[in-house]
mmCIF file of C-alpha atoms in Angstrom:
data_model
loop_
_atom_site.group_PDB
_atom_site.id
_atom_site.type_symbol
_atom_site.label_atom_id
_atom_site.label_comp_id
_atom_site.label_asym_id
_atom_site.label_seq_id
_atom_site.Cartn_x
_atom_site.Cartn_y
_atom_site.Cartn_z
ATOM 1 C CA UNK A 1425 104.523 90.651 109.705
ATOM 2 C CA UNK A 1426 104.812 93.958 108.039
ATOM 3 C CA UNK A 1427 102.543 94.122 105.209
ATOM 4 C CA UNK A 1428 102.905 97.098 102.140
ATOM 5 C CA UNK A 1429 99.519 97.946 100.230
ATOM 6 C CA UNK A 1430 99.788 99.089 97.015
ATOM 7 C CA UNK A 1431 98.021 101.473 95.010
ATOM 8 C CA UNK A 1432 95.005 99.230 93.737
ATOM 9 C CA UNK A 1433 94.097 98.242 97.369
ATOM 10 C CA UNK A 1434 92.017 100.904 99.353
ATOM 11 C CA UNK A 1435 93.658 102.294 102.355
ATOM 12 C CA UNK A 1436 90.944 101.644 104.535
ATOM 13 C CA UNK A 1437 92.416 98.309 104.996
ATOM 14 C CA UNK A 1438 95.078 99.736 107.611
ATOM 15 C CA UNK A 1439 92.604 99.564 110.348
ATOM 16 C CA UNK A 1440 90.836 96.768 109.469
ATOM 17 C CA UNK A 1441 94.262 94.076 109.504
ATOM 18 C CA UNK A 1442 96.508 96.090 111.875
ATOM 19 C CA UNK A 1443 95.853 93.786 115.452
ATOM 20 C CA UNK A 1444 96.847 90.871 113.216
ATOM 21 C CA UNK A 1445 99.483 92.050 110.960
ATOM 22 C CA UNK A 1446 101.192 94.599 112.853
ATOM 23 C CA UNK A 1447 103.508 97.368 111.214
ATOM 24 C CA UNK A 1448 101.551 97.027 108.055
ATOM 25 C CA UNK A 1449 100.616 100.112 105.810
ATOM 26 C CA UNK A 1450 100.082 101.579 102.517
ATOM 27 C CA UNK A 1451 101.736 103.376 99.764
ATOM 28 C CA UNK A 1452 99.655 105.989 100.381
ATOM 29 C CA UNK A 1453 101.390 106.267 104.055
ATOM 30 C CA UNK A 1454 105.248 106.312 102.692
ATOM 31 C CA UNK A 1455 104.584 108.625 99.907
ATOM 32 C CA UNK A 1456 104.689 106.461 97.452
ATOM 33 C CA UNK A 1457 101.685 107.046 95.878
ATOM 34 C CA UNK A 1458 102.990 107.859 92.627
ATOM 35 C CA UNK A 1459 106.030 105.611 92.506
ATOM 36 C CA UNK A 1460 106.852 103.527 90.178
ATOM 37 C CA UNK A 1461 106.839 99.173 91.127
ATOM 38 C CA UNK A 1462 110.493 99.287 91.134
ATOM 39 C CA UNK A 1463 110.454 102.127 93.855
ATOM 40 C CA UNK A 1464 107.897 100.597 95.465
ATOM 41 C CA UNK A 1465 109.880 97.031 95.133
ATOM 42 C CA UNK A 1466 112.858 99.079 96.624
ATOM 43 C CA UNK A 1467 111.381 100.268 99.269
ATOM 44 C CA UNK A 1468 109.645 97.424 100.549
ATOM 45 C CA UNK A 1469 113.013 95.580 100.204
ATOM 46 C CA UNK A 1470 114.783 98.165 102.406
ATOM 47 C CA UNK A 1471 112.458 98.099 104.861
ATOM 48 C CA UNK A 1472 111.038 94.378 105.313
ATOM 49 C CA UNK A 1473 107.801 94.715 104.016
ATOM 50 C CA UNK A 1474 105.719 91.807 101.789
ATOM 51 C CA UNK A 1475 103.786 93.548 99.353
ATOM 52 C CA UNK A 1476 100.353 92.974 98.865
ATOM 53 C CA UNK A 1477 99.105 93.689 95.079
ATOM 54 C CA UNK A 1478 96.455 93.336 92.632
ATOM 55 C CA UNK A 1479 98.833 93.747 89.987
ATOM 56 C CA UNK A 1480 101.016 91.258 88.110
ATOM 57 C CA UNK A 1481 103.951 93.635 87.610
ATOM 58 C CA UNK A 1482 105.659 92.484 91.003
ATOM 59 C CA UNK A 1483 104.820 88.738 90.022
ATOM 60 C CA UNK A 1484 106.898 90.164 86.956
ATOM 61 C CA UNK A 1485 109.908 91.821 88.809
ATOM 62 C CA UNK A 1486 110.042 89.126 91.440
ATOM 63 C CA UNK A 1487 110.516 86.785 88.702
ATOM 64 C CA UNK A 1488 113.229 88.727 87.624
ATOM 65 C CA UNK A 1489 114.985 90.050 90.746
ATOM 66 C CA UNK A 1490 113.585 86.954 92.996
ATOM 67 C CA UNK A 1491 113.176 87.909 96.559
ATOM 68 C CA UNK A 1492 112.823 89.492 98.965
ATOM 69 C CA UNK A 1493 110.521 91.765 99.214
ATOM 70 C CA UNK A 1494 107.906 88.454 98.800
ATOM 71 C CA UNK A 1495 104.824 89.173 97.281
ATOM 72 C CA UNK A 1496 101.261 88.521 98.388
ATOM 73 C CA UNK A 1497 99.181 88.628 95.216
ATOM 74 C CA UNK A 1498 95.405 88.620 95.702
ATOM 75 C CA UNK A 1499 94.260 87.051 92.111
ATOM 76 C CA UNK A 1500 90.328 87.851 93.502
ATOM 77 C CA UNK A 1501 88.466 90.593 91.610
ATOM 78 C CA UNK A 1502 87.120 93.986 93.222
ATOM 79 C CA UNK A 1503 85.885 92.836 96.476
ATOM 80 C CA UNK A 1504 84.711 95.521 99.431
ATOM 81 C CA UNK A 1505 87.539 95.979 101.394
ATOM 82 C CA UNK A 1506 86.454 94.104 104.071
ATOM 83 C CA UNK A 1507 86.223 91.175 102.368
ATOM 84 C CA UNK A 1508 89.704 91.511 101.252
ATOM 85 C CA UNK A 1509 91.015 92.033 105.251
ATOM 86 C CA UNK A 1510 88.832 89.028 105.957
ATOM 87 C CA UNK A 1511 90.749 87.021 103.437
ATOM 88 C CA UNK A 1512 94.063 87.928 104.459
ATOM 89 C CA UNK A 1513 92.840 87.039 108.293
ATOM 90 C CA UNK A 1514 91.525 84.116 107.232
ATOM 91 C CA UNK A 1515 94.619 82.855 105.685
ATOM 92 C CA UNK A 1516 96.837 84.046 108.343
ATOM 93 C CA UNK A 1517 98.265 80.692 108.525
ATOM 94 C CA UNK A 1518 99.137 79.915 105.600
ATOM 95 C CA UNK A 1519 100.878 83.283 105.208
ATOM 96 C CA UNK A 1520 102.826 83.031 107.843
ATOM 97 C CA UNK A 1521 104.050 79.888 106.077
ATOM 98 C CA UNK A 1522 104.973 81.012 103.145
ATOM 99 C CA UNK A 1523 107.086 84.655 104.603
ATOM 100 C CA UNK A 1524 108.991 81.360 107.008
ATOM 101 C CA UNK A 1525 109.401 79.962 103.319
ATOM 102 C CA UNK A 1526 112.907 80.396 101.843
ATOM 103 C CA UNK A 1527 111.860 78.591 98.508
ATOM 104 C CA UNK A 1528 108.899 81.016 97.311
ATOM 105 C CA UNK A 1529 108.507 84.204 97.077
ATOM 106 C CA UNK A 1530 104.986 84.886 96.082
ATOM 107 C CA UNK A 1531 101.612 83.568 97.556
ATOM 108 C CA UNK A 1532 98.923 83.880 94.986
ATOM 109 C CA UNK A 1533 95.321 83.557 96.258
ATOM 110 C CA UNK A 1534 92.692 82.997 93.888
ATOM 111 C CA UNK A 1535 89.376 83.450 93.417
ATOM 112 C CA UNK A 1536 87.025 81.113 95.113
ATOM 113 C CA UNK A 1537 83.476 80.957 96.887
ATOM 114 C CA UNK A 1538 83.605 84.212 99.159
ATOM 115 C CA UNK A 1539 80.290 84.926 100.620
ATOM 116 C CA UNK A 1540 79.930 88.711 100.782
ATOM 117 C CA UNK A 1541 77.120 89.936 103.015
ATOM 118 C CA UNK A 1542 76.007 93.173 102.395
ATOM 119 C CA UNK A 1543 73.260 95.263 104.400
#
């Protein structure tokens, strides 16, 4: 499950999600920093990744090109960024059902009751 970060998702996530979703990693790591969402949606359609986003411009392009690359779109606020790696661990399941999915292309997850415990 190769996972591709983009821009509005800290980096820092790499380390935290990397023994459960393996070959994952960020713009930031593929020089894409300051590529546009179709290079990005290029890329990550060349090379198997699902993006992960807080932005509704894939939700846009995949409605217009469909898939792949699918598209994980965290609908959740600013969270710390291990709250967000928690989430995507959390939901591992569920994940992994929708990438075997050959009907959607884009997992939204929503806000909801997170507990975030902070020292």
């Amino acid at each position: 499950m190769k996972f591709l970060f983009d821009q509005n998702i800290s980096f820092r996530i790499i380390k935290l999600i990397i023994d459960y979703f393996p070959e994952s990693t960020h713009i930031l790591n593929v020089n894409l920093i300051n590529s546009s969402d179709k290079e990005i949606w290029d890329y990550a359609k060349m090379h198997n990744y699902i993006i992960v986003t807080q932005d509704s411009d894939f939700n846009d392009l995949a409605v217009t090109k469909g898939f792949p690359p699918k598209i994980i779109w965290l609908k959740i606020g600013n969270l710390p960024t291990q709250s967000f790696a928690d989430l995507l661990i959390e939901l591992k399941k569920e994940i992994i059902e929708f990438l075997n999915s050959t009907e959607y292309g884009i997992f939204e997850i929503h806000k909801r009751n997170l507990k975030v415990l902070r020292p």
